[in-house]
Amino acid sequence: MNIDEEEFEKTMAQIVEQMGCLLMDIILMSFKKINNENQLLKEFWEARSQAHKEEDF
């Protein structure tokens, strides 16, 4: 293996590692977004349920 091939392999390994980190960040952001949306829906559902309970009285 000559120097160019070694440098190429090292650069490719760094790129692959950075892409892995990027994908993990994207997955984490997706989970956070889903969690946030679920929290908003839960709050909406609770407010709606409370409004229906108050209408019944």
PDB file of C-alpha atoms in Angstrom:
ATOM      1  CA  MET A   1       0.000   0.000   0.000  1.00  0.00           C
ATOM      2  CA  ASN A   2       1.525   3.315  -0.985  1.00  0.00           C
ATOM      3  CA  ILE A   3       1.092   6.672   0.737  1.00  0.00           C
ATOM      4  CA  ASP A   4      -1.778   7.812  -1.511  1.00  0.00           C
ATOM      5  CA  GLU A   5      -3.771   4.669  -0.749  1.00  0.00           C
ATOM      6  CA  GLU A   6      -3.090   5.006   2.972  1.00  0.00           C
ATOM      7  CA  GLU A   7      -4.184   8.645   2.946  1.00  0.00           C
ATOM      8  CA  PHE A   8      -7.280   7.702   0.956  1.00  0.00           C
ATOM      9  CA  GLU A   9      -8.175   4.939   3.433  1.00  0.00           C
ATOM     10  CA  LYS A  10      -7.673   7.288   6.386  1.00  0.00           C
ATOM     11  CA  THR A  11      -9.782  10.000   4.761  1.00  0.00           C
ATOM     12  CA  MET A  12     -12.532   7.518   3.896  1.00  0.00           C
ATOM     13  CA  ALA A  13     -12.558   6.208   7.478  1.00  0.00           C
ATOM     14  CA  GLN A  14     -12.976   9.768   8.775  1.00  0.00           C
ATOM     15  CA  ILE A  15     -15.794  10.445   6.311  1.00  0.00           C
ATOM     16  CA  VAL A  16     -17.576   7.228   7.271  1.00  0.00           C
ATOM     17  CA  GLU A  17     -17.241   8.076  10.968  1.00  0.00           C
ATOM     18  CA  GLN A  18     -18.596  11.590  10.414  1.00  0.00           C
ATOM     19  CA  MET A  19     -21.497  10.230   8.357  1.00  0.00           C
ATOM     20  CA  GLY A  20     -22.295   7.805  11.172  1.00  0.00           C
ATOM     21  CA  CYS A  21     -22.368  10.673  13.655  1.00  0.00           C
ATOM     22  CA  LEU A  22     -24.557  12.707  11.302  1.00  0.00           C
ATOM     23  CA  LEU A  23     -27.023   9.843  10.928  1.00  0.00           C
ATOM     24  CA  MET A  24     -27.169   9.386  14.694  1.00  0.00           C
ATOM     25  CA  ASP A  25     -27.837  13.129  15.083  1.00  0.00           C
ATOM     26  CA  ILE A  26     -30.636  12.932  12.496  1.00  0.00           C
ATOM     27  CA  ILE A  27     -32.191   9.960  14.298  1.00  0.00           C
ATOM     28  CA  LEU A  28     -31.940  11.762  17.647  1.00  0.00           C
ATOM     29  CA  MET A  29     -33.556  14.904  16.208  1.00  0.00           C
ATOM     30  CA  SER A  30     -36.342  12.771  14.728  1.00  0.00           C
ATOM     31  CA  PHE A  31     -37.027  11.146  18.093  1.00  0.00           C
ATOM     32  CA  LYS A  32     -37.060  14.546  19.785  1.00  0.00           C
ATOM     33  CA  LYS A  33     -39.510  15.868  17.181  1.00  0.00           C
ATOM     34  CA  ILE A  34     -41.780  12.842  17.602  1.00  0.00           C
ATOM     35  CA  ASN A  35     -41.627  13.214  21.379  1.00  0.00           C
ATOM     36  CA  ASN A  36     -42.478  16.912  21.146  1.00  0.00           C
ATOM     37  CA  GLU A  37     -45.427  16.226  18.839  1.00  0.00           C
ATOM     38  CA  ASN A  38     -46.682  13.480  21.152  1.00  0.00           C
ATOM     39  CA  GLN A  39     -46.458  15.856  24.111  1.00  0.00           C
ATOM     40  CA  LEU A  40     -48.457  18.498  22.232  1.00  0.00           C
ATOM     41  CA  LEU A  41     -51.096  15.941  21.245  1.00  0.00           C
ATOM     42  CA  LYS A  42     -51.305  14.729  24.845  1.00  0.00           C
ATOM     43  CA  GLU A  43     -51.826  18.282  26.102  1.00  0.00           C
ATOM     44  CA  PHE A  44     -54.460  18.894  23.421  1.00  0.00           C
ATOM     45  CA  TRP A  45     -56.235  15.639  24.305  1.00  0.00           C
ATOM     46  CA  GLU A  46     -56.204  16.475  28.023  1.00  0.00           C
ATOM     47  CA  ALA A  47     -57.586  19.969  27.373  1.00  0.00           C
ATOM     48  CA  ARG A  48     -60.267  18.565  25.095  1.00  0.00           C
ATOM     49  CA  SER A  49     -61.217  15.890  27.638  1.00  0.00           C
ATOM     50  CA  GLN A  50     -61.423  18.531  30.362  1.00  0.00           C
ATOM     51  CA  ALA A  51     -63.658  20.699  28.161  1.00  0.00           C
ATOM     52  CA  HIS A  52     -65.994  17.768  27.516  1.00  0.00           C
ATOM     53  CA  LYS A  53     -66.172  16.994  31.244  1.00  0.00           C
ATOM     54  CA  GLU A  54     -67.091  20.610  31.986  1.00  0.00           C
ATOM     55  CA  GLU A  55     -69.814  20.542  29.304  1.00  0.00           C
ATOM     56  CA  ASP A  56     -71.382  17.487  30.925  1.00  0.00           C
ATOM     57  CA  PHE A  57     -71.890  19.333  34.208  1.00  0.00           C
TER      58      PHE A  57
END
